[in-house]
Amino acid sequence: MFIFDIKHLLTMQVTPELTQFLSPYAPNIQKLTIQLRSFIIEQLPTTNELIWDNYNAVAIAYSKSTELKDAFCHLSVYGNHVNFGFNRGAELSNSSIELLGKGKLIRHITVPNFDSFPKTEVKKLLAEAIKISEKFNPLLVEASTTSQSMVMSISKKKRRPS
């Protein structure tokens, strides 16, 4: 596991590892990922960023702890879009955004570009998602005021856009 200090998050610098993980993707998908990342960090500057370079996607979770189980949202990077997900999205109140997914908890929206991203509505959902994560783990209410960016795992075999 690699750990980076808070200056990477506060200055919006992307870690070298994340840059490397995103490099196989088209420039517009790389830019979209960074824009969505910045959007999340602007809403909660003290969030921790947990990064997985998985087989079929780069996944980035945001949590008030260093545990995936406490994450309130995530990004999944694919060849033509980025999914903006809510880890306990099934528990969010109704919104004007159609959240996709049929699993027990996770819901997402597909974001093809930042111009079409519903910022105002997602801000409301993020605030609610953070409260739900704090309800699930009350220790998060008093979580640290520092942030870390951590690479959680790197898959040796990958399927990436060419």
CSV table of N, CA and C in Angstrom, one decimal:
chain,number,residue,atom,x,y,z
A,1,MET,N,0.8,-1.2,0.0
A,1,MET,CA,0.0,0.0,0.0
A,1,MET,C,0.9,1.2,0.0
A,2,PHE,N,0.6,2.2,-0.9
A,2,PHE,CA,1.4,3.4,-1.0
A,2,PHE,C,0.5,4.5,-0.3
A,3,ILE,N,1.1,5.4,0.5
A,3,ILE,CA,0.4,6.5,1.1
A,3,ILE,C,1.0,7.8,0.8
A,4,PHE,N,0.1,8.8,0.5
A,4,PHE,CA,0.6,10.1,0.1
A,4,PHE,C,0.0,11.1,1.0
A,5,ASP,N,0.7,12.2,1.2
A,5,ASP,CA,0.2,13.2,2.2
A,5,ASP,C,-0.9,14.1,1.7
A,6,ILE,N,-1.4,14.9,2.6
A,6,ILE,CA,-2.6,15.7,2.3
A,6,ILE,C,-2.4,16.8,1.2
A,7,LYS,N,-1.1,17.2,1.0
A,7,LYS,CA,-0.9,18.3,0.0
A,7,LYS,C,-1.4,17.8,-1.4
A,8,HIS,N,-1.3,16.5,-1.7
A,8,HIS,CA,-1.8,16.1,-3.0
A,8,HIS,C,-3.3,16.3,-3.2
A,9,LEU,N,-4.0,16.2,-2.1
A,9,LEU,CA,-5.5,16.4,-2.2
A,9,LEU,C,-5.8,17.9,-2.2
A,10,LEU,N,-5.2,18.6,-1.3
A,10,LEU,CA,-5.6,20.0,-1.2
A,10,LEU,C,-5.2,20.9,-2.4
A,11,THR,N,-4.1,20.5,-3.0
A,11,THR,CA,-3.6,21.3,-4.2
A,11,THR,C,-4.2,20.6,-5.5
A,12,MET,N,-5.0,19.6,-5.4
A,12,MET,CA,-5.5,18.9,-6.5
A,12,MET,C,-4.5,18.2,-7.4
A,13,GLN,N,-3.3,18.0,-6.8
A,13,GLN,CA,-2.3,17.3,-7.6
A,13,GLN,C,-2.7,15.8,-7.6
A,14,VAL,N,-2.5,15.2,-8.7
A,14,VAL,CA,-2.8,13.8,-8.8
A,14,VAL,C,-1.5,13.0,-8.6
A,15,THR,N,-1.6,11.9,-7.8
A,15,THR,CA,-0.4,11.2,-7.5
A,15,THR,C,0.2,10.6,-8.8
A,16,PRO,N,1.5,10.3,-8.8
A,16,PRO,CA,2.1,9.7,-10.0
A,16,PRO,C,1.5,8.3,-10.3
A,17,GLU,N,1.1,7.6,-9.3
A,17,GLU,CA,0.5,6.3,-9.5
A,17,GLU,C,-0.8,6.4,-10.2
A,18,LEU,N,-1.7,7.3,-9.7
A,18,LEU,CA,-3.0,7.5,-10.4
A,18,LEU,C,-2.8,7.9,-11.8
A,19,THR,N,-1.9,8.8,-12.1
A,19,THR,CA,-1.6,9.3,-13.4
A,19,THR,C,-1.2,8.1,-14.3
A,20,GLN,N,-0.4,7.2,-13.8
A,20,GLN,CA,0.1,6.0,-14.5
A,20,GLN,C,-1.1,5.1,-14.8
A,21,PHE,N,-2.0,4.9,-13.8
A,21,PHE,CA,-3.1,4.0,-13.9
A,21,PHE,C,-4.1,4.5,-15.0
A,22,LEU,N,-4.2,5.8,-15.1
A,22,LEU,CA,-5.2,6.4,-16.0
A,22,LEU,C,-4.6,6.6,-17.4
A,23,SER,N,-3.3,6.4,-17.6
A,23,SER,CA,-2.6,6.7,-18.9
A,23,SER,C,-3.1,5.8,-20.1
A,24,PRO,N,-3.6,4.6,-19.9
A,24,PRO,CA,-4.2,3.9,-21.1
A,24,PRO,C,-5.5,4.5,-21.6
A,25,TYR,N,-6.1,5.3,-20.8
A,25,TYR,CA,-7.4,5.9,-21.2
A,25,TYR,C,-7.2,7.1,-22.1
A,26,ALA,N,-8.3,7.4,-22.9
A,26,ALA,CA,-8.3,8.6,-23.8
A,26,ALA,C,-8.1,9.8,-22.9
A,27,PRO,N,-7.5,10.9,-23.5
A,27,PRO,CA,-7.4,12.1,-22.7
A,27,PRO,C,-8.7,12.7,-22.1
A,28,ASN,N,-9.8,12.5,-22.8
A,28,ASN,CA,-11.1,13.1,-22.3
A,28,ASN,C,-11.5,12.3,-21.1
A,29,ILE,N,-11.3,11.0,-21.0
A,29,ILE,CA,-11.6,10.2,-19.9
A,29,ILE,C,-10.7,10.5,-18.7
A,30,GLN,N,-9.4,10.7,-19.0
A,30,GLN,CA,-8.5,11.1,-17.9
A,30,GLN,C,-8.9,12.4,-17.3
A,31,LYS,N,-9.2,13.4,-18.1
A,31,LYS,CA,-9.7,14.7,-17.7
A,31,LYS,C,-11.0,14.6,-16.9
A,32,LEU,N,-11.9,13.8,-17.4
A,32,LEU,CA,-13.2,13.6,-16.7
A,32,LEU,C,-13.0,13.0,-15.3
A,33,THR,N,-12.1,12.0,-15.2
A,33,THR,CA,-11.8,11.4,-13.9
A,33,THR,C,-11.3,12.4,-12.9
A,34,ILE,N,-10.4,13.3,-13.4
A,34,ILE,CA,-9.8,14.3,-12.5
A,34,ILE,C,-10.8,15.3,-12.1
A,35,GLN,N,-11.7,15.7,-13.0
A,35,GLN,CA,-12.7,16.7,-12.7
A,35,GLN,C,-13.7,16.1,-11.7
A,36,LEU,N,-14.1,14.9,-11.8
A,36,LEU,CA,-15.0,14.3,-10.8
A,36,LEU,C,-14.3,14.1,-9.5
A,37,ARG,N,-13.0,13.7,-9.5
A,37,ARG,CA,-12.2,13.6,-8.3
A,37,ARG,C,-12.2,15.0,-7.6
A,38,SER,N,-11.9,16.0,-8.3
A,38,SER,CA,-11.8,17.4,-7.7
A,38,SER,C,-13.2,17.8,-7.2
A,39,PHE,N,-14.3,17.4,-7.9
A,39,PHE,CA,-15.6,17.7,-7.4
A,39,PHE,C,-15.9,17.1,-6.0
A,40,ILE,N,-15.5,15.8,-5.9
A,40,ILE,CA,-15.7,15.1,-4.6
A,40,ILE,C,-14.8,15.8,-3.5
A,41,ILE,N,-13.6,16.0,-3.8
A,41,ILE,CA,-12.7,16.6,-2.8
A,41,ILE,C,-13.1,18.0,-2.4
A,42,GLU,N,-13.7,18.8,-3.3
A,42,GLU,CA,-14.2,20.1,-2.9
A,42,GLU,C,-15.3,20.0,-1.9
A,43,GLN,N,-16.1,18.9,-2.0
A,43,GLN,CA,-17.3,18.7,-1.1
A,43,GLN,C,-16.8,18.3,0.3
A,44,LEU,N,-15.7,17.5,0.3
A,44,LEU,CA,-15.2,17.0,1.6
A,44,LEU,C,-13.7,17.0,1.5
A,45,PRO,N,-13.0,18.1,1.8
A,45,PRO,CA,-11.5,18.1,1.6
A,45,PRO,C,-10.8,17.1,2.5
A,46,THR,N,-11.4,16.7,3.5
A,46,THR,CA,-10.7,15.7,4.4
A,46,THR,C,-11.0,14.3,4.1
A,47,THR,N,-11.4,14.0,2.9
A,47,THR,CA,-11.7,12.6,2.6
A,47,THR,C,-10.4,11.9,2.3
A,48,ASN,N,-10.4,10.6,2.5
A,48,ASN,CA,-9.3,9.7,2.0
A,48,ASN,C,-9.7,9.2,0.7
A,49,GLU,N,-8.7,9.0,-0.1
A,49,GLU,CA,-8.8,8.5,-1.5
A,49,GLU,C,-8.2,7.1,-1.5
A,50,LEU,N,-9.0,6.1,-1.8
A,50,LEU,CA,-8.5,4.7,-1.9
A,50,LEU,C,-8.6,4.2,-3.3
A,51,ILE,N,-7.4,3.9,-3.9
A,51,ILE,CA,-7.3,3.6,-5.3
A,51,ILE,C,-7.0,2.1,-5.6
A,52,TRP,N,-7.7,1.5,-6.5
A,52,TRP,CA,-7.5,0.2,-7.0
A,52,TRP,C,-7.3,0.2,-8.5
A,53,ASP,N,-6.2,-0.4,-8.9
A,53,ASP,CA,-6.0,-0.5,-10.4
A,53,ASP,C,-6.4,-1.9,-10.7
A,54,ASN,N,-7.7,-2.1,-10.9
A,54,ASN,CA,-8.3,-3.4,-11.1
A,54,ASN,C,-8.2,-4.0,-12.5
A,55,TYR,N,-8.6,-5.2,-12.7
A,55,TYR,CA,-8.6,-5.9,-14.0
A,55,TYR,C,-9.3,-5.1,-15.1
A,56,ASN,N,-10.6,-4.7,-14.8
A,56,ASN,CA,-11.4,-4.1,-15.9
A,56,ASN,C,-11.6,-2.6,-15.7
A,57,ALA,N,-11.1,-2.0,-14.6
A,57,ALA,CA,-11.3,-0.5,-14.4
A,57,ALA,C,-10.4,0.0,-13.3
A,58,VAL,N,-10.2,1.3,-13.4
A,58,VAL,CA,-9.5,1.9,-12.2
A,58,VAL,C,-10.7,2.3,-11.3
A,59,ALA,N,-10.6,2.0,-10.0
A,59,ALA,CA,-11.6,2.3,-9.1
A,59,ALA,C,-11.0,3.2,-8.0
A,60,ILE,N,-11.8,4.3,-7.6
A,60,ILE,CA,-11.3,5.2,-6.6
A,60,ILE,C,-12.5,5.4,-5.7
A,61,ALA,N,-12.3,5.0,-4.4
A,61,ALA,CA,-13.3,5.2,-3.4
A,61,ALA,C,-12.9,6.4,-2.5
A,62,TYR,N,-13.9,7.0,-1.9
A,62,TYR,CA,-13.7,8.2,-1.0
A,62,TYR,C,-14.4,7.9,0.3
A,63,SER,N,-13.6,8.0,1.4
A,63,SER,CA,-14.0,7.5,2.7
A,63,SER,C,-13.5,8.5,3.8
A,64,LYS,N,-14.2,8.6,4.9
A,64,LYS,CA,-13.7,9.4,6.0
A,64,LYS,C,-12.7,8.6,6.9
A,65,SER,N,-12.6,7.3,6.5
A,65,SER,CA,-11.6,6.4,7.2
A,65,SER,C,-10.7,5.9,6.1
A,66,THR,N,-9.9,4.9,6.4
A,66,THR,CA,-9.0,4.3,5.4
A,66,THR,C,-9.6,2.9,5.0
A,67,GLU,N,-10.9,2.7,5.3
A,67,GLU,CA,-11.6,1.5,5.0
A,67,GLU,C,-12.6,1.6,3.9
A,68,LEU,N,-12.6,0.7,3.0
A,68,LEU,CA,-13.6,0.7,1.9
A,68,LEU,C,-15.0,0.6,2.5
A,69,LYS,N,-15.2,-0.1,3.6
A,69,LYS,CA,-16.5,-0.3,4.2
A,69,LYS,C,-17.2,1.0,4.6
A,70,ASP,N,-16.3,2.0,4.8
A,70,ASP,CA,-16.8,3.4,5.3
A,70,ASP,C,-16.9,4.3,4.1
A,71,ALA,N,-16.6,3.9,2.9
A,71,ALA,CA,-16.7,4.8,1.7
A,71,ALA,C,-18.1,5.3,1.5
A,72,PHE,N,-18.2,6.6,1.1
A,72,PHE,CA,-19.5,7.1,0.8
A,72,PHE,C,-19.8,7.2,-0.7
A,73,CYS,N,-18.7,7.3,-1.5
A,73,CYS,CA,-18.8,7.3,-3.0
A,73,CYS,C,-17.6,6.8,-3.6
A,74,HIS,N,-17.7,6.6,-5.0
A,74,HIS,CA,-16.6,6.0,-5.7
A,74,HIS,C,-16.7,6.4,-7.2
A,75,LEU,N,-15.5,6.3,-7.9
A,75,LEU,CA,-15.5,6.5,-9.3
A,75,LEU,C,-15.0,5.2,-9.9
A,76,SER,N,-15.6,4.8,-11.0
A,76,SER,CA,-15.1,3.6,-11.7
A,76,SER,C,-14.8,4.1,-13.2
A,77,VAL,N,-13.6,4.0,-13.6
A,77,VAL,CA,-13.1,4.5,-14.9
A,77,VAL,C,-13.2,3.4,-15.9
A,78,TYR,N,-13.9,3.7,-17.0
A,78,TYR,CA,-14.0,2.8,-18.1
A,78,TYR,C,-13.6,3.5,-19.4
A,79,GLY,N,-13.5,2.8,-20.5
A,79,GLY,CA,-13.0,3.4,-21.8
A,79,GLY,C,-13.8,4.5,-22.3
A,80,ASN,N,-15.1,4.6,-22.2
A,80,ASN,CA,-16.0,5.6,-22.7
A,80,ASN,C,-16.7,6.5,-21.7
A,81,HIS,N,-16.5,6.2,-20.5
A,81,HIS,CA,-17.2,7.0,-19.4
A,81,HIS,C,-16.6,6.7,-18.1
A,82,VAL,N,-17.1,7.4,-17.1
A,82,VAL,CA,-16.8,7.2,-15.7
A,82,VAL,C,-18.1,7.0,-14.9
A,83,ASN,N,-18.2,6.0,-14.1
A,83,ASN,CA,-19.3,5.8,-13.2
A,83,ASN,C,-19.1,6.5,-11.9
A,84,PHE,N,-20.0,7.4,-11.5
A,84,PHE,CA,-20.0,8.1,-10.2
A,84,PHE,C,-20.9,7.3,-9.3
A,85,GLY,N,-20.4,6.6,-8.4
A,85,GLY,CA,-21.2,5.7,-7.6
A,85,GLY,C,-21.3,6.1,-6.1
A,86,PHE,N,-22.4,5.7,-5.5
A,86,PHE,CA,-22.7,5.9,-4.1
A,86,PHE,C,-22.7,4.5,-3.5
A,87,ASN,N,-21.8,4.3,-2.5
A,87,ASN,CA,-21.6,3.0,-1.9
A,87,ASN,C,-22.9,2.5,-1.2
A,88,ARG,N,-23.7,3.4,-0.7
A,88,ARG,CA,-24.9,3.0,0.0
A,88,ARG,C,-26.1,3.7,-0.7
A,89,GLY,N,-26.0,3.7,-2.1
A,89,GLY,CA,-26.9,4.5,-2.9
A,89,GLY,C,-28.4,4.0,-2.8
A,90,ALA,N,-28.6,2.7,-2.5
A,90,ALA,CA,-29.9,2.2,-2.3
A,90,ALA,C,-30.6,2.9,-1.1
A,91,GLU,N,-29.8,3.4,-0.2
A,91,GLU,CA,-30.4,4.1,1.0
A,91,GLU,C,-30.6,5.6,0.8
A,92,LEU,N,-30.2,6.1,-0.3
A,92,LEU,CA,-30.4,7.6,-0.5
A,92,LEU,C,-31.9,7.8,-0.8
A,93,SER,N,-32.3,9.0,-0.4
A,93,SER,CA,-33.7,9.4,-0.7
A,93,SER,C,-33.9,9.6,-2.1
A,94,ASN,N,-35.1,9.7,-2.6
A,94,ASN,CA,-35.4,9.9,-4.0
A,94,ASN,C,-34.8,11.2,-4.5
A,95,SER,N,-34.3,11.2,-5.7
A,95,SER,CA,-33.8,12.4,-6.3
A,95,SER,C,-34.2,12.5,-7.7
A,96,SER,N,-33.9,13.6,-8.3
A,96,SER,CA,-34.3,13.8,-9.7
A,96,SER,C,-33.4,13.0,-10.7
A,97,ILE,N,-32.3,12.5,-10.1
A,97,ILE,CA,-31.3,11.7,-10.9
A,97,ILE,C,-31.7,10.3,-10.8
A,98,GLU,N,-31.7,9.6,-12.0
A,98,GLU,CA,-31.9,8.1,-12.0
A,98,GLU,C,-30.6,7.4,-11.6
A,99,LEU,N,-30.6,6.8,-10.5
A,99,LEU,CA,-29.4,6.1,-10.0
A,99,LEU,C,-29.6,4.6,-10.6
A,100,LEU,N,-28.5,4.1,-11.2
A,100,LEU,CA,-28.5,2.8,-11.8
A,100,LEU,C,-28.0,1.8,-10.8
A,101,GLY,N,-28.4,0.5,-11.0
A,101,GLY,CA,-27.9,-0.6,-10.2
A,101,GLY,C,-29.0,-1.3,-9.5
A,102,LYS,N,-28.9,-2.6,-9.5
A,102,LYS,CA,-29.9,-3.4,-8.9
A,102,LYS,C,-29.4,-4.2,-7.7
A,103,GLY,N,-28.2,-4.0,-7.3
A,103,GLY,CA,-27.7,-4.7,-6.1
A,103,GLY,C,-28.3,-4.3,-4.8
A,104,LYS,N,-27.8,-4.8,-3.8
A,104,LYS,CA,-28.3,-4.5,-2.4
A,104,LYS,C,-28.1,-3.1,-2.0
A,105,LEU,N,-26.9,-2.5,-2.3
A,105,LEU,CA,-26.5,-1.2,-1.8
A,105,LEU,C,-26.1,-0.2,-2.9
A,106,ILE,N,-25.2,-0.6,-3.8
A,106,ILE,CA,-24.5,0.4,-4.6
A,106,ILE,C,-25.4,0.9,-5.8
A,107,ARG,N,-25.3,2.2,-6.0
A,107,ARG,CA,-26.0,2.8,-7.1
A,107,ARG,C,-25.0,3.8,-7.8
A,108,HIS,N,-25.2,4.1,-9.1
A,108,HIS,CA,-24.3,5.0,-9.8
A,108,HIS,C,-25.0,5.7,-10.9
A,109,ILE,N,-24.4,6.7,-11.4
A,109,ILE,CA,-24.8,7.4,-12.6
A,109,ILE,C,-23.6,7.3,-13.6
A,110,THR,N,-23.9,7.2,-14.8
A,110,THR,CA,-22.9,7.1,-15.9
A,110,THR,C,-22.6,8.5,-16.3
A,111,VAL,N,-21.3,8.9,-16.3
A,111,VAL,CA,-20.9,10.3,-16.7
A,111,VAL,C,-20.1,10.2,-18.0
A,112,PRO,N,-20.6,10.6,-19.1
A,112,PRO,CA,-19.8,10.6,-20.3
A,112,PRO,C,-18.9,11.8,-20.5
A,113,ASN,N,-19.3,12.9,-19.8
A,113,ASN,CA,-18.5,14.2,-19.9
A,113,ASN,C,-19.0,15.1,-18.7
A,114,PHE,N,-18.1,16.0,-18.3
A,114,PHE,CA,-18.3,16.8,-17.1
A,114,PHE,C,-19.5,17.8,-17.4
A,115,ASP,N,-19.7,18.2,-18.6
A,115,ASP,CA,-20.7,19.2,-18.9
A,115,ASP,C,-22.1,18.6,-18.6
A,116,SER,N,-22.3,17.3,-18.8
A,116,SER,CA,-23.6,16.7,-18.5
A,116,SER,C,-23.7,16.2,-17.1
A,117,PHE,N,-22.7,16.4,-16.2
A,117,PHE,CA,-22.7,15.9,-14.8
A,117,PHE,C,-23.6,16.8,-14.0
A,118,PRO,N,-24.7,16.3,-13.3
A,118,PRO,CA,-25.6,17.1,-12.6
A,118,PRO,C,-25.1,17.5,-11.2
A,119,LYS,N,-24.2,18.5,-11.2
A,119,LYS,CA,-23.5,18.9,-10.0
A,119,LYS,C,-24.3,19.3,-8.8
A,120,THR,N,-25.4,20.1,-9.0
A,120,THR,CA,-26.2,20.5,-7.9
A,120,THR,C,-26.9,19.4,-7.2
A,121,GLU,N,-27.5,18.5,-8.0
A,121,GLU,CA,-28.2,17.3,-7.4
A,121,GLU,C,-27.2,16.4,-6.8
A,122,VAL,N,-26.0,16.2,-7.4
A,122,VAL,CA,-25.0,15.2,-6.8
A,122,VAL,C,-24.5,15.8,-5.5
A,123,LYS,N,-24.3,17.1,-5.4
A,123,LYS,CA,-23.9,17.7,-4.1
A,123,LYS,C,-24.8,17.3,-3.0
A,124,LYS,N,-26.1,17.4,-3.3
A,124,LYS,CA,-27.1,17.0,-2.2
A,124,LYS,C,-27.0,15.5,-1.9
A,125,LEU,N,-26.8,14.7,-2.9
A,125,LEU,CA,-26.7,13.3,-2.7
A,125,LEU,C,-25.4,12.9,-1.9
A,126,LEU,N,-24.3,13.6,-2.2
A,126,LEU,CA,-23.1,13.4,-1.5
A,126,LEU,C,-23.2,13.7,0.0
A,127,ALA,N,-23.9,14.9,0.3
A,127,ALA,CA,-24.1,15.3,1.7
A,127,ALA,C,-24.9,14.2,2.4
A,128,GLU,N,-25.9,13.7,1.7
A,128,GLU,CA,-26.7,12.6,2.3
A,128,GLU,C,-25.9,11.3,2.5
A,129,ALA,N,-25.1,11.0,1.5
A,129,ALA,CA,-24.3,9.8,1.5
A,129,ALA,C,-23.2,9.8,2.6
A,130,ILE,N,-22.7,11.0,2.9
A,130,ILE,CA,-21.7,11.1,4.0
A,130,ILE,C,-22.4,10.9,5.3
A,131,LYS,N,-23.6,11.5,5.5
A,131,LYS,CA,-24.4,11.3,6.7
A,131,LYS,C,-24.8,9.8,6.9
A,132,ILE,N,-25.1,9.1,5.8
A,132,ILE,CA,-25.4,7.7,5.9
A,132,ILE,C,-24.2,6.9,6.3
A,133,SER,N,-23.0,7.2,5.8
A,133,SER,CA,-21.8,6.5,6.2
A,133,SER,C,-21.5,6.8,7.7
A,134,GLU,N,-21.7,8.0,8.1
A,134,GLU,CA,-21.5,8.3,9.5
A,134,GLU,C,-22.5,7.6,10.4
A,135,LYS,N,-23.8,7.4,10.0
A,135,LYS,CA,-24.8,6.7,10.7
A,135,LYS,C,-24.4,5.2,10.8
A,136,PHE,N,-23.8,4.7,9.7
A,136,PHE,CA,-23.4,3.3,9.7
A,136,PHE,C,-22.2,3.1,10.6
A,137,ASN,N,-21.3,4.1,10.7
A,137,ASN,CA,-20.1,4.0,11.6
A,137,ASN,C,-20.0,5.4,12.3
A,138,PRO,N,-20.6,5.5,13.5
A,138,PRO,CA,-20.6,6.8,14.2
A,138,PRO,C,-19.2,7.3,14.5
A,139,LEU,N,-18.2,6.5,14.5
A,139,LEU,CA,-16.8,7.0,14.7
A,139,LEU,C,-16.4,8.0,13.6
A,140,LEU,N,-17.0,7.9,12.5
A,140,LEU,CA,-16.7,8.8,11.4
A,140,LEU,C,-17.1,10.2,11.6
A,141,VAL,N,-18.0,10.5,12.5
A,141,VAL,CA,-18.5,11.8,12.8
A,141,VAL,C,-17.3,12.7,13.3
A,142,GLU,N,-16.5,12.0,14.1
A,142,GLU,CA,-15.3,12.7,14.7
A,142,GLU,C,-14.0,12.3,13.9
A,143,ALA,N,-14.1,11.9,12.7
A,143,ALA,CA,-13.0,11.4,11.9
A,143,ALA,C,-11.9,12.5,11.8
A,144,SER,N,-10.7,12.1,11.5
A,144,SER,CA,-9.5,12.9,11.4
A,144,SER,C,-9.7,14.1,10.4
A,145,THR,N,-9.0,15.1,10.6
A,145,THR,CA,-9.1,16.3,9.6
A,145,THR,C,-8.0,16.2,8.6
A,146,THR,N,-7.3,15.1,8.6
A,146,THR,CA,-6.2,14.9,7.5
A,146,THR,C,-6.7,14.0,6.5
A,147,SER,N,-6.0,14.0,5.3
A,147,SER,CA,-6.4,13.1,4.2
A,147,SER,C,-5.2,12.3,3.7
A,148,GLN,N,-5.5,11.2,3.1
A,148,GLN,CA,-4.5,10.4,2.5
A,148,GLN,C,-4.9,9.9,1.1
A,149,SER,N,-4.0,9.7,0.2
A,149,SER,CA,-4.3,9.0,-1.0
A,149,SER,C,-3.5,7.7,-1.0
A,150,MET,N,-4.2,6.6,-1.1
A,150,MET,CA,-3.6,5.3,-0.9
A,150,MET,C,-3.9,4.4,-2.1
A,151,VAL,N,-2.9,3.7,-2.6
A,151,VAL,CA,-3.1,2.7,-3.6
A,151,VAL,C,-3.3,1.4,-2.8
A,152,MET,N,-4.5,0.8,-3.0
A,152,MET,CA,-4.9,-0.3,-2.2
A,152,MET,C,-4.4,-1.6,-2.9
A,153,SER,N,-4.5,-1.7,-4.2
A,153,SER,CA,-4.0,-2.9,-4.9
A,153,SER,C,-3.8,-2.6,-6.4
A,154,ILE,N,-3.0,-3.4,-7.0
A,154,ILE,CA,-2.7,-3.3,-8.4
A,154,ILE,C,-2.8,-4.7,-9.0
A,155,SER,N,-3.8,-4.8,-9.9
A,155,SER,CA,-4.0,-6.1,-10.6
A,155,SER,C,-2.9,-6.3,-11.6
A,156,LYS,N,-2.3,-7.5,-11.7
A,156,LYS,CA,-1.2,-7.7,-12.6
A,156,LYS,C,-1.8,-7.8,-14.0
A,157,LYS,N,-2.9,-8.5,-14.2
A,157,LYS,CA,-3.6,-8.6,-15.5
A,157,LYS,C,-4.7,-7.5,-15.6
A,158,LYS,N,-4.7,-6.8,-16.8
A,158,LYS,CA,-5.6,-5.8,-17.0
A,158,LYS,C,-6.2,-5.8,-18.3
A,159,ARG,N,-7.5,-5.4,-18.4
A,159,ARG,CA,-8.1,-5.1,-19.7
A,159,ARG,C,-8.4,-3.6,-19.8
A,160,ARG,N,-7.6,-3.0,-20.7
A,160,ARG,CA,-7.7,-1.5,-20.8
A,160,ARG,C,-8.0,-1.1,-22.2
A,161,PRO,N,-8.5,0.1,-22.4
A,161,PRO,CA,-8.7,0.6,-23.8
A,161,PRO,C,-7.4,0.7,-24.5
A,162,SER,N,-7.5,0.5,-25.8
A,162,SER,CA,-6.2,0.6,-26.6
A,162,SER,C,-6.3,1.7,-27.6
